[in-house]
Amino acid sequence: MELPVRRKRGRPPRRLDGGLETRQALVRAGVALLTEQGFCATGIDEVLSRVGVPKGSFYHYFTSKEAFGAELIDSYATYFDHKLQRWLGDRRRPAVQRLGDFMADARRGMERHGYRRGCLVGNLGQEMASLPDAYRARLIEVLLGWQARVQRCLEEAREDGELADDRDCAQLAAFFWIGWEGAVLRAKLEQRAAPLDCFAQGFVALLGTPRPGADLSALTREG
Amino acid sequence: MELPVRRKRGRPPRRLDGGLETRQALVRAGVALLTEQGFCATGIDEVLSRVGVPKGSFYHYFTSKEAFGAELIDSYATYFDHKLQRWLGDRRRPAVQRLGDFMADARRGMERHGYRRGCLVGNLGQEMASLPDAYRARLIEVLLGWQARVQRCLEEAREDGELADDRDCAQLAAFFWIGWEGAVLRAKLEQRAAPLDCFAQGFVALLGTPRPGADLSALTREG
């Protein structure tokens, strides 16, 4: 979570800057805690004590825990979108390889944090029954945004002949995010990378299938 | 959740039976709440009030919330294992179709509960950072048990020529559970079946791949 901290060198922070820094530090700590343990288990006190801000000053920065949570979702969404843009947007590399680059980076990230941190959006999605209802539409919107980035990458793979012409890139991108969130959840549970590797290998194999868009829905609908 | 309730017809329950019934009702209510909202958001009071048992009598049946949770995991694991056995063990049907039967049944189950209930094991896996550490090994063990059932089903598909000889059924079964948990999470978030269908179709397409066991790990390891 490298969110920029505004501080001018060689000069003590002005009142406003100090406030902004504290606010950003609270958001950073909140994001870290939510990727680890989700929303319900995270108390405002824990966020404040992690940042070293005295109890009671939270409401100086945020109107409620709900508003704070909404800002954490937005902050994480922006951070993660940049990450996706960095890995998937690098046109010097073959498109399927770029997807592999993203997964490898995510794998390193989870390893670096001892597999304690997962995906903030996946965590909150799982807890949705206990969360403010306004979060639901936002979490779905964030996932669809990430999905659009993967879809674009797969479309480039198709244009470059890495993927067969008849592949449904929207469907594949949806499948990717469904499974990837499952892999992150499982890696966190098992505290190791094997589930990420398992999903990554299976997904790349799926990209090699001749016609995955075939209508197999009857299999799951008729029982 | 049709756990059997022991009650002899035409005769009032004896003290012991009444106690067992109450205990089972608490477990049933606990399982339902955990599939909806997870462990952290579920208070003992909520379980007791759902069953209509007076506050304070919880510790007559369970030594702690931790012990109660462990029993809920076991109860759900047993219930779900029977479900898998019923769908995947029906040798009159082609093996790949049986897997479709299971997914269709799960889809109907989620629909019946308005997509509020997900998988207890997936929910607790996501919350693991805030749970008693003893749960971790048990949750992994439960998932591996389900995985073994799917693996056996896929091996039967391979024996029957539905699946190519060189397919790695253990790997495919692991992939299935990683992705299926992701699909259940997403269906709960979106309150609709589309993510389940998306994953089911993609997975069945993957089964049709000629050589999905090819070593593609370099893609995700080298970055």
Short mmCIF file of C-alpha atoms in Angstrom, two decimals:
data_model
loop_
_atom_site.label_atom_id
_atom_site.label_comp_id
_atom_site.label_asym_id
_atom_site.label_seq_id
_atom_site.Cartn_x
_atom_site.Cartn_y
_atom_site.Cartn_z
CA MET A 1 0.00 0.00 0.00
CA GLU A 2 2.19 2.85 -1.18
CA LEU A 3 -0.26 5.70 -1.00
CA PRO A 4 1.59 8.99 -1.41
CA VAL A 5 2.11 11.04 1.73
CA ARG A 6 2.23 14.79 1.08
CA ARG A 7 5.04 16.30 3.11
CA LYS A 8 7.35 19.11 2.09
CA ARG A 9 11.00 18.40 2.74
CA GLY A 10 12.91 20.52 5.26
CA ARG A 11 9.87 22.29 6.60
CA PRO A 12 7.58 21.23 9.40
CA PRO A 13 4.12 20.24 8.16
CA ARG A 14 1.50 22.95 8.32
CA ARG A 15 -1.64 22.25 10.31
CA LEU A 16 -3.55 21.22 7.16
CA ASP A 17 -0.77 18.90 5.93
CA GLY A 18 -0.54 17.28 9.33
CA GLY A 19 -4.25 16.62 9.23
CA LEU A 20 -4.02 15.18 5.74
CA GLU A 21 -1.16 12.95 6.78
CA THR A 22 -3.08 11.63 9.75
CA ARG A 23 -6.10 11.03 7.57
CA GLN A 24 -3.99 9.15 5.01
CA ALA A 25 -2.30 7.15 7.76
CA LEU A 26 -5.74 6.13 9.08
CA VAL A 27 -6.79 5.05 5.58
CA ARG A 28 -3.57 3.07 5.10
CA ALA A 29 -3.98 1.32 8.44
CA GLY A 30 -7.66 0.66 7.73
CA VAL A 31 -6.90 -0.86 4.35
CA ALA A 32 -4.20 -3.10 5.86
CA LEU A 33 -6.54 -4.29 8.61
CA LEU A 34 -9.43 -4.90 6.22
CA THR A 35 -7.27 -6.99 3.86
CA GLU A 36 -6.31 -9.09 6.88
CA GLN A 37 -9.44 -9.49 8.90
CA GLY A 38 -12.32 -7.76 7.16
CA PHE A 39 -14.69 -5.06 8.34
CA CYS A 40 -16.62 -6.62 11.23
CA ALA A 41 -13.54 -7.74 13.15
CA THR A 42 -11.83 -4.36 12.74
CA GLY A 43 -12.57 -1.83 15.45
CA ILE A 44 -11.96 1.88 15.11
CA ASP A 45 -9.81 1.67 18.25
CA GLU A 46 -7.49 -0.79 16.55
CA VAL A 47 -7.03 1.54 13.57
CA LEU A 48 -6.38 4.52 15.83
CA SER A 49 -3.90 2.70 18.04
CA ARG A 50 -2.02 1.40 15.00
CA VAL A 51 -1.58 4.96 13.75
CA GLY A 52 -0.89 6.34 17.23
CA VAL A 53 -3.77 8.78 17.12
CA PRO A 54 -5.61 9.35 20.41
CA LYS A 55 -8.99 7.74 20.87
CA GLY A 56 -11.89 9.93 20.01
CA SER A 57 -10.22 11.87 17.19
CA PHE A 58 -11.58 9.48 14.56
CA TYR A 59 -14.73 11.54 14.06
CA HIS A 60 -12.61 14.56 13.32
CA TYR A 61 -11.68 12.83 10.07
CA PHE A 62 -14.66 10.59 9.25
CA THR A 63 -18.36 10.92 9.98
CA SER A 64 -18.84 7.20 10.80
CA LYS A 65 -17.30 3.74 10.53
CA GLU A 66 -19.52 3.27 7.45
CA ALA A 67 -18.10 6.38 5.76
CA PHE A 68 -14.57 5.27 6.71
CA GLY A 69 -15.21 1.81 5.22
CA ALA A 70 -16.53 3.34 1.99
CA GLU A 71 -13.36 5.40 1.70
CA LEU A 72 -11.22 2.31 2.33
CA ILE A 73 -12.99 0.50 -0.53
CA ASP A 74 -12.34 3.46 -2.84
CA SER A 75 -8.73 3.78 -1.76
CA TYR A 76 -8.07 0.07 -2.29
CA ALA A 77 -9.91 0.11 -5.63
CA THR A 78 -7.74 2.96 -6.92
CA TYR A 79 -4.53 1.40 -5.65
CA PHE A 80 -5.41 -1.96 -7.18
CA ASP A 81 -6.53 -0.48 -10.47
CA HIS A 82 -3.13 1.17 -10.84
CA LYS A 83 -1.48 -2.16 -10.09
CA LEU A 84 -3.56 -3.87 -12.78
CA GLN A 85 -2.82 -1.07 -15.23
CA ARG A 86 0.90 -1.44 -14.54
CA TRP A 87 0.98 -5.18 -15.17
CA LEU A 88 -1.72 -5.65 -17.79
CA GLY A 89 -1.03 -2.46 -19.71
CA ASP A 90 2.62 -3.19 -20.55
CA ARG A 91 2.24 -3.68 -24.31
CA ARG A 92 5.89 -4.68 -24.73
CA ARG A 93 5.01 -8.12 -23.32
CA PRO A 94 2.68 -10.76 -24.77
CA ALA A 95 -0.82 -10.32 -23.28
CA VAL A 96 -1.14 -13.76 -21.66
CA GLN A 97 2.29 -13.25 -20.10
CA ARG A 98 1.11 -9.93 -18.66
CA LEU A 99 -1.69 -11.72 -16.85
CA GLY A 100 0.95 -14.10 -15.51
CA ASP A 101 3.00 -11.06 -14.43
CA PHE A 102 0.04 -9.73 -12.45
CA MET A 103 -0.55 -13.08 -10.75
CA ALA A 104 3.14 -13.43 -9.93
CA ASP A 105 3.16 -9.94 -8.39
CA ALA A 106 0.08 -10.72 -6.31
CA ARG A 107 1.76 -13.95 -5.20
CA ARG A 108 4.86 -12.03 -4.07
CA GLY A 109 2.62 -9.56 -2.24
CA MET A 110 0.84 -12.29 -0.31
CA GLU A 111 4.13 -14.00 0.50
CA ARG A 112 5.63 -10.72 1.72
CA HIS A 113 2.79 -10.36 4.23
CA GLY A 114 3.02 -13.97 5.37
CA TYR A 115 -0.30 -14.80 3.63
CA ARG A 116 -2.15 -12.78 6.25
CA ARG A 117 -3.46 -10.21 3.79
CA GLY A 118 -5.97 -11.14 1.11
CA CYS A 119 -8.18 -9.00 -1.07
CA LEU A 120 -10.14 -6.23 0.65
CA VAL A 121 -12.97 -6.59 -1.87
CA GLY A 122 -13.11 -10.37 -1.44
CA ASN A 123 -13.12 -10.03 2.35
CA LEU A 124 -15.93 -7.49 2.35
CA GLY A 125 -17.86 -9.44 -0.27
CA GLN A 126 -17.82 -12.44 2.05
CA GLU A 127 -19.06 -10.31 4.96
CA MET A 128 -21.70 -8.47 2.93
CA ALA A 129 -24.58 -9.82 5.08
CA SER A 130 -23.29 -7.73 7.99
CA LEU A 131 -22.21 -4.64 6.05
CA PRO A 132 -23.98 -1.40 5.10
CA ASP A 133 -26.07 -2.24 2.05
CA ALA A 134 -24.55 0.62 0.06
CA TYR A 135 -21.26 -1.30 -0.05
CA ARG A 136 -22.74 -4.05 -2.23
CA ALA A 137 -23.12 -2.05 -5.46
CA ARG A 138 -19.71 -0.46 -4.96
CA LEU A 139 -17.92 -3.80 -4.41
CA ILE A 140 -19.56 -5.25 -7.53
CA GLU A 141 -18.60 -2.13 -9.49
CA VAL A 142 -14.98 -2.45 -8.38
CA LEU A 143 -14.83 -6.10 -9.43
CA LEU A 144 -16.38 -5.26 -12.81
CA GLY A 145 -13.72 -2.58 -13.30
CA TRP A 146 -10.92 -5.09 -12.66
CA GLN A 147 -12.73 -7.54 -14.90
CA ALA A 148 -12.80 -4.98 -17.72
CA ARG A 149 -9.01 -4.61 -17.46
CA VAL A 150 -8.50 -8.37 -17.75
CA GLN A 151 -10.99 -8.52 -20.62
CA ARG A 152 -9.05 -5.85 -22.52
CA CYS A 153 -5.83 -7.76 -21.95
CA LEU A 154 -7.43 -10.97 -23.27
CA GLU A 155 -8.81 -9.12 -26.28
CA GLU A 156 -5.28 -7.97 -27.06
CA ALA A 157 -4.16 -11.59 -26.75
CA ARG A 158 -6.85 -12.51 -29.27
CA GLU A 159 -5.83 -9.71 -31.64
CA ASP A 160 -2.22 -10.88 -31.44
CA GLY A 161 -3.22 -14.48 -32.16
CA GLU A 162 -2.33 -15.74 -28.67
CA LEU A 163 -5.97 -16.65 -28.12
CA ALA A 164 -8.32 -18.28 -30.62
CA ASP A 165 -10.61 -15.89 -32.53
CA ASP A 166 -13.82 -17.32 -31.15
CA ARG A 167 -12.94 -16.94 -27.47
CA ASP A 168 -15.37 -14.95 -25.32
CA CYS A 169 -13.01 -12.59 -23.50
CA ALA A 170 -15.74 -11.10 -21.30
CA GLN A 171 -16.73 -14.57 -20.07
CA LEU A 172 -13.09 -15.55 -19.50
CA ALA A 173 -12.41 -12.34 -17.57
CA ALA A 174 -15.47 -12.97 -15.36
CA PHE A 175 -14.26 -16.54 -14.78
CA PHE A 176 -10.82 -15.21 -13.90
CA TRP A 177 -12.02 -12.91 -11.12
CA ILE A 178 -14.42 -15.46 -9.68
CA GLY A 179 -11.64 -18.02 -9.41
CA TRP A 180 -8.84 -15.63 -8.47
CA GLU A 181 -10.78 -14.36 -5.44
CA GLY A 182 -11.29 -18.01 -4.47
CA ALA A 183 -7.56 -18.64 -4.83
CA VAL A 184 -6.63 -15.65 -2.66
CA LEU A 185 -9.09 -16.82 0.00
CA ARG A 186 -7.64 -20.34 -0.04
CA ALA A 187 -4.01 -19.11 -0.02
CA LYS A 188 -4.82 -17.02 3.06
CA LEU A 189 -6.43 -20.03 4.73
CA GLU A 190 -3.54 -22.38 3.90
CA GLN A 191 -0.88 -19.69 4.40
CA ARG A 192 0.93 -20.71 1.23
CA ALA A 193 1.03 -19.96 -2.49
CA ALA A 194 -0.09 -23.38 -3.78
CA PRO A 195 -3.73 -22.35 -4.36
CA LEU A 196 -2.62 -19.28 -6.37
CA ASP A 197 -0.36 -21.47 -8.51
CA CYS A 198 -3.08 -24.08 -8.95
CA PHE A 199 -5.59 -21.53 -10.19
CA ALA A 200 -3.06 -19.70 -12.37
CA GLN A 201 -2.02 -22.92 -14.12
CA GLY A 202 -5.60 -24.05 -14.63
CA PHE A 203 -6.64 -20.66 -15.98
CA VAL A 204 -3.78 -20.47 -18.44
CA ALA A 205 -4.64 -24.01 -19.56
CA LEU A 206 -8.23 -22.88 -20.08
CA LEU A 207 -6.98 -20.08 -22.35
CA GLY A 208 -5.56 -22.81 -24.56
CA THR A 209 -8.91 -24.58 -24.99
CA PRO A 210 -10.22 -24.52 -28.53
CA ARG A 211 -13.86 -23.63 -27.79
CA PRO A 212 -14.61 -22.84 -24.15
CA GLY A 213 -17.59 -20.67 -25.05
CA ALA A 214 -19.61 -23.76 -25.99
CA ASP A 215 -23.02 -23.70 -24.32
CA LEU A 216 -22.68 -26.09 -21.42
CA SER A 217 -25.20 -24.31 -19.24
CA ALA A 218 -27.64 -27.23 -19.49
CA LEU A 219 -25.23 -29.24 -17.37
CA THR A 220 -25.77 -27.01 -14.39
CA ARG A 221 -29.38 -26.06 -14.94
CA GLU A 222 -31.14 -29.35 -15.44
CA GLY A 223 -29.66 -31.36 -12.62
CA MET B 1 -29.90 -28.38 6.78
CA GLU B 2 -31.99 -31.45 7.53
CA LEU B 3 -30.28 -32.77 10.61
CA PRO B 4 -32.41 -35.47 12.19
CA VAL B 5 -34.34 -34.52 15.29
CA ARG B 6 -34.90 -37.44 17.67
CA ARG B 7 -38.42 -37.35 18.98
CA LYS B 8 -40.65 -40.33 19.70
CA ARG B 9 -44.15 -39.97 18.32
CA GLY B 10 -47.11 -39.65 20.70
CA ARG B 11 -45.04 -39.29 23.80
CA PRO B 12 -43.67 -36.15 25.36
CA PRO B 13 -39.89 -35.88 25.07
CA ARG B 14 -37.96 -37.05 28.10
CA ARG B 15 -35.61 -34.60 29.75
CA LEU B 16 -32.62 -36.00 27.84
CA ASP B 17 -34.40 -35.88 24.48
CA GLY B 18 -35.52 -32.33 25.10
CA GLY B 19 -31.92 -31.38 25.86
CA LEU B 20 -30.69 -33.08 22.71
CA GLU B 21 -33.34 -31.35 20.64
CA THR B 22 -32.38 -27.97 22.04
CA ARG B 23 -28.74 -28.70 21.41
CA GLN B 24 -29.46 -29.74 17.82
CA ALA B 25 -31.65 -26.67 17.28
CA LEU B 26 -28.78 -24.47 18.49
CA VAL B 27 -26.41 -26.20 16.06
CA ARG B 28 -28.88 -25.82 13.19
CA ALA B 29 -29.39 -22.12 13.93
CA GLY B 30 -25.65 -21.62 14.32
CA VAL B 31 -24.91 -23.27 10.99
CA ALA B 32 -27.56 -21.15 9.23
CA LEU B 33 -26.16 -17.93 10.74
CA LEU B 34 -22.56 -18.84 9.93
CA THR B 35 -23.38 -19.59 6.28
CA GLU B 36 -24.97 -16.14 6.08
CA GLN B 37 -22.73 -13.85 8.05
CA GLY B 38 -19.74 -15.78 9.34
CA PHE B 39 -18.42 -16.28 12.85
CA CYS B 40 -17.38 -12.80 13.99
CA ALA B 41 -20.72 -11.17 13.19
CA THR B 42 -22.71 -13.95 14.88
CA GLY B 43 -23.39 -13.44 18.57
CA ILE B 44 -24.44 -16.20 20.92
CA ASP B 45 -27.49 -14.07 21.81
CA GLU B 46 -28.61 -14.13 18.19
CA VAL B 47 -28.39 -17.93 18.08
CA LEU B 48 -30.29 -18.29 21.35
CA SER B 49 -33.03 -15.88 20.39
CA ARG B 50 -33.49 -17.61 17.03
CA VAL B 51 -34.06 -20.93 18.82
CA GLY B 52 -36.13 -19.34 21.58
CA VAL B 53 -33.84 -20.53 24.35
CA PRO B 54 -33.37 -18.14 27.28
CA LYS B 55 -30.15 -16.19 27.50
CA GLY B 56 -27.53 -17.76 29.67
CA SER B 57 -28.42 -21.39 28.95
CA PHE B 58 -25.86 -21.59 26.13
CA TYR B 59 -23.11 -22.76 28.48
CA HIS B 60 -25.30 -25.62 29.58
CA TYR B 61 -24.73 -27.08 26.10
CA PHE B 62 -21.34 -25.74 25.00
CA THR B 63 -18.23 -24.81 26.94
CA SER B 64 -17.47 -21.70 24.82
CA LYS B 65 -18.23 -19.93 21.55
CA GLU B 66 -15.02 -21.53 20.23
CA ALA B 67 -16.26 -25.04 21.05
CA PHE B 68 -19.66 -24.21 19.55
CA GLY B 69 -17.99 -22.97 16.35
CA ALA B 70 -15.90 -26.15 16.11
CA GLU B 71 -19.07 -28.21 16.36
CA LEU B 72 -20.74 -26.09 13.67
CA ILE B 73 -17.81 -26.74 11.33
CA ASP B 74 -18.10 -30.50 11.98
CA SER B 75 -21.86 -30.50 11.56
CA TYR B 76 -21.66 -28.59 8.28
CA ALA B 77 -18.81 -30.80 7.05
CA THR B 78 -20.83 -33.96 7.67
CA TYR B 79 -23.98 -32.53 6.10
CA PHE B 80 -22.07 -31.36 3.05
CA ASP B 81 -20.13 -34.58 2.67
CA HIS B 82 -23.43 -36.47 2.49
CA LYS B 83 -24.65 -34.04 -0.13
CA LEU B 84 -21.51 -34.58 -2.21
CA GLN B 85 -21.80 -38.34 -1.79
CA ARG B 86 -25.41 -38.22 -2.97
CA TRP B 87 -24.65 -36.27 -6.15
CA LEU B 88 -21.16 -37.47 -7.03
CA GLY B 89 -21.66 -41.09 -6.00
CA ASP B 90 -24.62 -41.83 -8.30
CA ARG B 91 -22.88 -44.25 -10.67
CA ARG B 92 -25.92 -44.51 -12.93
CA ARG B 93 -25.04 -41.10 -14.37
CA PRO B 94 -21.94 -40.06 -16.35
CA ALA B 95 -19.32 -38.69 -13.96
CA VAL B 96 -19.01 -35.20 -15.46
CA GLN B 97 -22.80 -34.93 -15.40
CA ARG B 98 -22.76 -35.81 -11.69
CA LEU B 99 -20.52 -32.84 -11.03
CA GLY B 100 -23.03 -30.74 -12.96
CA ASP B 101 -25.80 -32.24 -10.78
CA PHE B 102 -23.98 -31.15 -7.64
CA MET B 103 -23.47 -27.61 -8.94
CA ALA B 104 -27.11 -27.38 -10.03
CA ASP B 105 -28.23 -28.51 -6.57
CA ALA B 106 -25.99 -25.95 -4.88
CA ARG B 107 -27.39 -23.32 -7.24
CA ARG B 108 -30.96 -24.22 -6.26
CA GLY B 109 -29.95 -24.10 -2.58
CA MET B 110 -28.52 -20.60 -2.90
CA GLU B 111 -31.55 -19.43 -4.86
CA ARG B 112 -33.91 -20.88 -2.24
CA HIS B 113 -32.24 -18.78 0.44
CA GLY B 114 -32.25 -15.62 -1.66
CA TYR B 115 -28.44 -15.86 -2.11
CA ARG B 116 -27.98 -14.91 1.53
CA ARG B 117 -26.34 -18.20 2.50
CA GLY B 118 -22.94 -19.17 1.16
CA CYS B 119 -20.50 -21.82 2.27
CA LEU B 120 -19.74 -21.99 5.99
CA VAL B 121 -16.19 -23.17 5.28
CA GLY B 122 -15.59 -20.38 2.75
CA ASN B 123 -16.95 -17.78 5.17
CA LEU B 124 -14.79 -18.97 8.05
CA GLY B 125 -11.78 -19.34 5.76
CA GLN B 126 -12.12 -15.68 4.85
CA GLU B 127 -12.34 -14.68 8.53
CA MET B 128 -9.51 -16.94 9.66
CA ALA B 129 -7.37 -13.99 10.87
CA SER B 130 -9.92 -13.39 13.64
CA LEU B 131 -10.75 -17.02 14.47
CA PRO B 132 -9.31 -19.53 16.96
CA ASP B 133 -6.19 -20.91 15.29
CA ALA B 134 -7.38 -24.49 15.77
CA TYR B 135 -10.05 -23.88 13.13
CA ARG B 136 -7.48 -23.47 10.36
CA ALA B 137 -6.33 -27.10 10.13
CA ARG B 138 -9.90 -28.31 10.40
CA LEU B 139 -11.19 -26.04 7.61
CA ILE B 140 -8.35 -27.17 5.33
CA GLU B 141 -9.08 -30.80 6.19
CA VAL B 142 -12.77 -30.36 5.33
CA LEU B 143 -11.92 -28.80 1.96
CA LEU B 144 -9.45 -31.61 1.21
CA GLY B 145 -12.18 -34.15 1.99
CA TRP B 146 -14.56 -32.50 -0.49
CA GLN B 147 -11.71 -32.28 -2.96
CA ALA B 148 -11.09 -36.02 -2.64
CA ARG B 149 -14.74 -36.70 -3.53
CA VAL B 150 -14.49 -34.56 -6.68
CA GLN B 151 -11.16 -36.18 -7.54
CA ARG B 152 -12.74 -39.65 -7.32
CA CYS B 153 -15.58 -38.53 -9.56
CA LEU B 154 -13.13 -37.16 -12.13
CA GLU B 155 -11.10 -40.37 -11.99
CA GLU B 156 -14.27 -42.27 -12.81
CA ALA B 157 -14.82 -39.89 -15.72
CA ARG B 158 -11.30 -40.70 -16.90
CA GLU B 159 -11.88 -44.45 -16.53
CA ASP B 160 -15.06 -44.13 -18.54
CA GLY B 161 -13.31 -42.18 -21.28
CA GLU B 162 -15.13 -38.91 -20.53
CA LEU B 163 -11.81 -37.31 -19.64
CA ALA B 164 -8.48 -37.72 -21.46
CA ASP B 165 -6.11 -40.32 -19.96
CA ASP B 166 -3.38 -37.83 -19.11
CA ARG B 167 -5.56 -35.49 -17.04
CA ASP B 168 -4.40 -34.79 -13.49
CA CYS B 169 -7.61 -35.36 -11.52
CA ALA B 170 -6.11 -34.24 -8.20
CA GLN B 171 -5.06 -30.92 -9.74
CA LEU B 172 -8.45 -30.45 -11.41
CA ALA B 173 -10.28 -31.21 -8.16
CA ALA B 174 -8.14 -28.66 -6.30
CA PHE B 175 -8.86 -26.12 -9.05
CA PHE B 176 -12.56 -26.89 -8.76
CA TRP B 177 -12.79 -26.11 -5.05
CA ILE B 178 -10.66 -22.99 -5.29
CA GLY B 179 -12.90 -21.61 -8.00
CA TRP B 180 -16.21 -22.89 -6.66
CA GLU B 181 -15.69 -21.14 -3.31
CA GLY B 182 -14.95 -17.98 -5.29
CA ALA B 183 -18.16 -18.46 -7.27
CA VAL B 184 -20.27 -18.93 -4.13
CA LEU B 185 -18.74 -15.79 -2.62
CA ARG B 186 -19.48 -13.79 -5.76
CA ALA B 187 -23.04 -15.16 -6.10
CA LYS B 188 -23.71 -14.09 -2.52
CA LEU B 189 -22.31 -10.63 -3.23
CA GLU B 190 -24.30 -10.21 -6.48
CA GLN B 191 -27.38 -12.01 -5.10
CA ARG B 192 -27.77 -14.00 -8.30
CA ALA B 193 -26.69 -17.26 -9.91
CA ALA B 194 -24.65 -15.84 -12.80
CA PRO B 195 -21.25 -16.34 -11.10
CA LEU B 196 -22.07 -20.00 -10.35
CA ASP B 197 -23.06 -20.56 -13.99
CA CYS B 198 -19.97 -18.75 -15.23
CA PHE B 199 -17.65 -20.90 -13.16
CA ALA B 200 -19.54 -24.12 -13.94
CA GLN B 201 -19.33 -23.51 -17.68
CA GLY B 202 -15.67 -22.57 -17.56
CA PHE B 203 -14.79 -25.59 -15.46
CA VAL B 204 -16.61 -28.02 -17.73
CA ALA B 205 -14.83 -26.40 -20.69
CA LEU B 206 -11.53 -26.94 -18.89
CA LEU B 207 -12.34 -30.65 -18.55
CA GLY B 208 -12.46 -30.76 -22.34
CA THR B 209 -8.92 -29.39 -22.74
CA PRO B 210 -6.50 -31.86 -24.28
CA ARG B 211 -3.55 -31.29 -21.92
CA PRO B 212 -4.29 -29.00 -19.01
CA GLY B 213 -1.59 -30.60 -16.88
CA ALA B 214 1.12 -28.97 -19.01
CA ASP B 215 3.65 -27.20 -16.83
CA LEU B 216 2.74 -23.56 -17.07
CA SER B 217 4.03 -22.67 -13.65
CA ALA B 218 6.85 -20.58 -15.11
CA LEU B 219 4.24 -18.10 -16.25
CA THR B 220 3.27 -17.24 -12.71
CA ARG B 221 6.64 -17.65 -11.01
CA GLU B 222 9.01 -15.61 -13.12
CA GLY B 223 6.99 -12.45 -13.54
#
